[in-house]
Amino acid sequence: MNKWITFDLDGTLMQNPFSAWIFPEVEQLICGELNRNIEVRKALFQEHKLRMKRQEMVAAYDWDDIVRQLSKDWGLSLSIDVEQLLLKHAAAPKIYLLDDTVLPTLEKLKQKGYSLAAVTNGFRKYQYPVMEELGIGSLFDDIITPERMECGKPDAGILRELQQDGIIVAHVGDRLDHDIHMANQSGIPSVLVARDLPAGLEVLSPAERTTQAPFLQRCEEQMRKEDPELHTSLQPEAYRPAYAICQMDELLACIDELASRSSGAAAAD
Ligand SMILES: [Mg+2]
């Protein structure tokens, strides 16, 4: 039986080139043809949010389709290929791993016998070239994306195939509304990547941190920013992670603790 550890990508392991490179170039191309300045990036995000609101979780992350639709609405003749822009900008230093321990930690988890899966709302065609360029592509046994699963986080349906194939030991991510909430409602130990932990909490263990008032306050603020509507409908427990880590190598101790807990439970059975 496979023991999976699932990872969010953007904001968790890596920085993609969308916000700093691709969206500005799309804006420049469109304003160039229109010969006036319009807030293209704002319009792209509005369309993304509109699709999310309509529960079109796959279409919401189809940036080629979003750009195509807006270009048509604005009567543009140029055609912009977001996938090609991604390939053009998927190179260091435009893209990078978010800390120095990402690569060695993934390698250690593989050596310990875990299977690794990326569970991302980004389409494979936008994510895999970045992962490969950063040297982490081959470490993943599977890459789960919305266009394949026909749903996106926080819909736990995105985990269906992995759960049929084995057990998910932990899910690691940076968003409370997508990553932590999804893991918690699926009974999967959740690990929040919080590189900006409130001062003084670094000295505590990743599990202890999540019980501290300044941390809970931080989660409350983060959740309100991520999804104001969901924030009002959820109890804080729904988005409180089991662990909070401030760099990726702290994950190793969390996984060891979960493994010893599950072997203890098996011995007690
Ligand atoms: Mg993320």
Coordinates of C-alpha atoms and ligand atoms in Angstrom, one line a residue:
M1 CA 0.0 0.0 0.0
N2 CA 1.4 3.4 -1.0
K3 CA 2.0 5.9 1.8
W4 CA 1.4 9.3 0.1
I5 CA 2.5 12.7 1.2
T6 CA 0.7 15.3 -0.8
F7 CA 2.0 18.8 -1.5
D8 CA 0.6 22.1 -2.7
L9 CA 3.1 23.7 -5.1
D10 CA 2.7 27.5 -5.4
G11 CA 3.6 29.3 -2.1
T12 CA 4.5 25.9 -0.6
L13 CA 7.4 24.6 -2.6
M14 CA 8.0 27.0 -5.4
Q15 CA 7.5 30.4 -7.0
N16 CA 5.9 30.3 -10.4
P17 CA 6.4 33.0 -13.0
F18 CA 2.7 34.1 -13.4
S19 CA 2.5 37.2 -11.2
A20 CA 5.9 38.7 -11.9
W21 CA 6.3 37.8 -15.6
I22 CA 3.4 36.2 -17.4
F23 CA 0.6 38.5 -16.3
P24 CA 2.6 41.7 -16.9
E25 CA 3.5 40.5 -20.4
V26 CA -0.1 39.6 -21.2
E27 CA -1.1 43.1 -20.0
Q28 CA 1.6 44.8 -22.1
L29 CA 0.6 42.8 -25.2
I30 CA -3.1 43.7 -24.8
C31 CA -2.5 47.4 -24.0
G32 CA -0.1 47.5 -26.9
E33 CA -2.8 46.4 -29.4
L34 CA -5.5 48.5 -27.8
N35 CA -3.1 51.5 -27.7
R36 CA -4.4 52.5 -24.3
N37 CA -3.8 51.4 -20.7
I38 CA -6.3 49.1 -19.2
E39 CA -6.1 47.0 -16.0
V40 CA -5.7 43.7 -17.7
R41 CA -4.4 41.9 -14.6
K42 CA -7.4 43.0 -12.6
A43 CA -9.8 41.8 -15.3
L44 CA -8.0 38.4 -15.5
F45 CA -8.4 38.0 -11.7
Q46 CA -12.0 39.1 -11.8
E47 CA -12.8 36.5 -14.4
H48 CA -11.0 33.9 -12.3
K49 CA -13.0 34.8 -9.3
L50 CA -16.2 34.9 -11.2
R51 CA -15.6 31.3 -12.4
M52 CA -14.7 30.3 -8.8
K53 CA -18.0 31.7 -7.6
R54 CA -19.8 29.8 -10.3
Q55 CA -18.1 26.7 -8.9
E56 CA -16.3 26.3 -12.3
M57 CA -13.2 25.1 -10.5
V58 CA -11.5 23.7 -13.7
A59 CA -12.2 26.7 -15.9
A60 CA -11.2 29.1 -13.1
Y61 CA -7.6 27.9 -13.5
D62 CA -7.5 27.7 -17.3
W63 CA -5.5 30.9 -18.0
D64 CA -5.4 30.3 -21.7
D65 CA -9.1 30.2 -21.9
I66 CA -9.5 33.3 -19.6
V67 CA -7.1 35.3 -21.7
R68 CA -8.8 34.1 -24.9
Q69 CA -12.3 35.1 -23.6
L70 CA -11.1 38.6 -22.5
S71 CA -9.3 39.2 -25.8
K72 CA -12.5 38.3 -27.6
D73 CA -14.5 40.6 -25.3
W74 CA -12.1 43.5 -26.1
G75 CA -12.2 42.7 -29.8
L76 CA -8.5 42.0 -30.1
S77 CA -7.0 40.3 -33.1
L78 CA -3.8 39.1 -31.4
S79 CA -3.8 35.6 -29.9
I80 CA -1.8 35.0 -26.7
D81 CA -0.6 31.6 -25.8
V82 CA -0.2 31.5 -22.0
E83 CA 1.4 28.0 -22.1
Q84 CA 4.1 29.4 -24.5
L85 CA 4.7 32.3 -22.2
L86 CA 5.1 29.9 -19.3
L87 CA 7.8 28.0 -21.2
K88 CA 9.5 31.2 -22.0
H89 CA 9.6 32.4 -18.4
A90 CA 10.1 29.1 -16.6
A91 CA 13.8 29.7 -15.9
A92 CA 15.8 30.9 -12.9
P93 CA 15.9 33.5 -11.4
K94 CA 12.3 34.1 -12.4
I95 CA 11.3 30.9 -10.7
Y96 CA 12.8 29.4 -7.6
L97 CA 12.3 27.0 -4.7
L98 CA 11.0 28.8 -1.6
D99 CA 13.7 27.6 0.7
D100 CA 17.0 25.8 0.6
T101 CA 15.6 22.7 2.4
V102 CA 12.8 21.9 -0.2
L103 CA 14.9 19.7 -2.4
P104 CA 16.8 17.7 0.3
T105 CA 13.5 17.2 2.3
L106 CA 11.7 15.8 -0.7
E107 CA 14.7 13.5 -1.4
K108 CA 14.8 12.3 2.2
L109 CA 11.0 11.5 2.2
K110 CA 11.5 9.5 -1.0
Q111 CA 14.4 7.6 0.7
K112 CA 12.2 6.8 3.7
G113 CA 9.8 5.1 1.2
Y114 CA 7.0 7.7 0.9
S115 CA 5.3 8.4 -2.4
L116 CA 5.0 12.1 -3.2
A117 CA 2.2 13.7 -5.0
A118 CA 1.7 17.3 -6.0
V119 CA -2.0 18.3 -5.5
T120 CA -2.4 21.7 -7.2
N121 CA -5.1 23.8 -8.7
G122 CA -2.6 24.8 -11.5
F123 CA -3.0 22.9 -14.8
R124 CA -0.2 20.4 -15.4
K125 CA 1.0 22.3 -18.5
Y126 CA 1.7 25.4 -16.3
Q127 CA 3.2 23.5 -13.4
Y128 CA 5.3 20.6 -14.7
P129 CA 7.8 22.7 -16.7
V130 CA 8.5 24.8 -13.6
M131 CA 8.9 21.7 -11.4
E132 CA 11.3 20.1 -13.9
E133 CA 13.3 23.3 -14.3
L134 CA 13.7 23.5 -10.5
G135 CA 14.8 19.9 -10.3
I136 CA 11.8 18.5 -8.3
G137 CA 9.7 17.1 -11.2
S138 CA 11.2 13.6 -11.1
L139 CA 10.8 13.3 -7.3
F140 CA 7.0 13.3 -7.6
D141 CA 5.2 10.0 -8.3
D142 CA 2.0 11.8 -9.3
I143 CA 0.8 15.3 -10.1
I144 CA -2.9 15.8 -9.4
T145 CA -4.4 18.7 -11.3
P146 CA -8.0 20.0 -11.8
E147 CA -8.3 19.4 -15.5
R148 CA -7.5 15.7 -14.8
M149 CA -9.8 15.3 -11.7
E150 CA -12.5 17.7 -12.9
C151 CA -12.5 19.5 -9.6
G152 CA -10.1 21.6 -7.6
K153 CA -9.1 22.2 -4.0
P154 CA -10.8 22.5 -1.5
D155 CA -13.0 19.8 -3.0
A156 CA -11.6 16.7 -1.5
G157 CA -12.6 14.8 -4.6
I158 CA -9.3 15.9 -6.0
L159 CA -7.7 13.3 -3.7
R160 CA -9.9 10.4 -4.8
E161 CA -7.4 8.5 -6.9
L162 CA -4.6 8.7 -4.3
Q163 CA -6.9 7.5 -1.5
Q164 CA -7.9 4.5 -3.7
D165 CA -4.3 3.7 -4.2
G166 CA -3.1 3.9 -0.6
I167 CA -3.2 6.2 2.4
I168 CA -2.4 9.9 2.6
V169 CA -0.1 10.4 5.5
A170 CA -0.2 14.2 5.4
H171 CA -1.0 17.1 3.2
V172 CA 1.3 20.1 3.1
G173 CA 0.2 23.5 1.9
D174 CA 0.2 27.3 2.5
R175 CA -3.5 28.1 2.1
L176 CA -5.9 27.6 5.0
D177 CA -9.0 27.7 2.8
H178 CA -7.7 25.2 0.1
D179 CA -5.1 23.1 1.8
I180 CA -5.7 22.9 5.5
H181 CA -9.5 22.9 5.3
M182 CA -9.5 20.2 2.6
A183 CA -7.1 18.0 4.6
N184 CA -9.0 18.5 7.9
Q185 CA -12.3 17.6 6.4
S186 CA -10.8 14.5 4.9
G187 CA -9.2 13.4 8.2
I188 CA -5.7 13.8 6.8
P189 CA -3.1 15.4 9.1
S190 CA -2.6 18.9 7.8
V191 CA 0.8 20.8 7.7
L192 CA 0.7 24.5 7.1
V193 CA 3.8 26.1 5.6
A194 CA 4.0 29.4 7.5
R195 CA 7.4 31.0 6.7
D196 CA 6.2 34.1 8.6
L197 CA 5.5 32.6 12.0
P198 CA 4.7 35.1 14.7
A199 CA 7.8 36.0 16.7
G200 CA 8.8 33.6 19.4
L201 CA 7.0 30.6 18.0
E202 CA 10.0 29.2 16.1
V203 CA 11.4 27.6 19.2
L204 CA 8.3 25.5 19.7
S205 CA 7.6 22.2 17.9
P206 CA 5.4 22.3 14.8
A207 CA 2.5 20.8 16.7
E208 CA 2.8 23.1 19.7
R209 CA 2.9 26.2 17.6
T210 CA -0.7 25.6 16.4
T211 CA -2.1 25.8 19.9
Q212 CA -0.7 29.3 20.6
A213 CA -2.9 32.4 20.7
P214 CA -0.7 34.4 18.3
F215 CA -0.7 31.6 15.8
L216 CA -4.5 31.2 16.0
Q217 CA -4.8 35.0 15.5
R218 CA -2.6 34.8 12.5
C219 CA -4.7 31.9 11.0
E220 CA -7.9 34.0 11.6
E221 CA -6.4 36.9 9.7
Q222 CA -5.1 34.7 6.9
M223 CA -8.5 32.9 6.5
R224 CA -10.4 36.2 6.4
K225 CA -8.1 37.4 3.6
E226 CA -8.2 34.2 1.6
D227 CA -12.0 33.7 1.7
P228 CA -14.1 36.2 3.7
E229 CA -17.3 34.3 3.0
L230 CA -16.0 30.9 4.0
H231 CA -14.3 32.5 7.1
T232 CA -17.7 33.5 8.5
S233 CA -19.2 30.0 8.0
L234 CA -16.3 27.9 9.4
Q235 CA -15.4 27.1 13.0
P236 CA -11.7 27.9 13.6
E237 CA -11.0 24.2 14.2
A238 CA -11.9 23.5 10.5
Y239 CA -8.9 25.5 9.3
R240 CA -6.4 25.0 12.2
P241 CA -3.5 22.9 11.0
A242 CA -2.1 19.9 12.9
Y243 CA 1.4 21.2 12.3
A244 CA 3.0 24.6 11.3
I245 CA 6.4 24.6 9.8
C246 CA 8.5 27.6 8.8
Q247 CA 10.9 25.8 6.5
M248 CA 10.4 22.5 4.6
D249 CA 12.9 20.4 6.6
E250 CA 10.7 20.7 9.7
L251 CA 8.3 18.4 7.9
L252 CA 10.6 15.4 8.5
A253 CA 10.0 15.5 12.3
C254 CA 6.2 15.8 11.7
I255 CA 6.2 12.8 9.4
D256 CA 8.3 10.7 11.9
E257 CA 5.9 11.7 14.7
L258 CA 2.9 10.6 12.6
A259 CA 4.6 7.3 11.7
S260 CA 5.4 6.5 15.3
R261 CA 1.8 7.4 16.3
S262 CA 0.4 5.1 13.6
S263 CA 2.7 2.2 14.5
G264 CA 1.8 2.7 18.2
A265 CA -1.9 2.5 17.2
A266 CA -1.3 -0.6 15.1
A267 CA 0.5 -2.3 18.1
A268 CA -2.4 -1.4 20.4
D269 CA -4.9 -3.0 18.0
Ligands
MG1 MG -0.4 27.5 -2.5

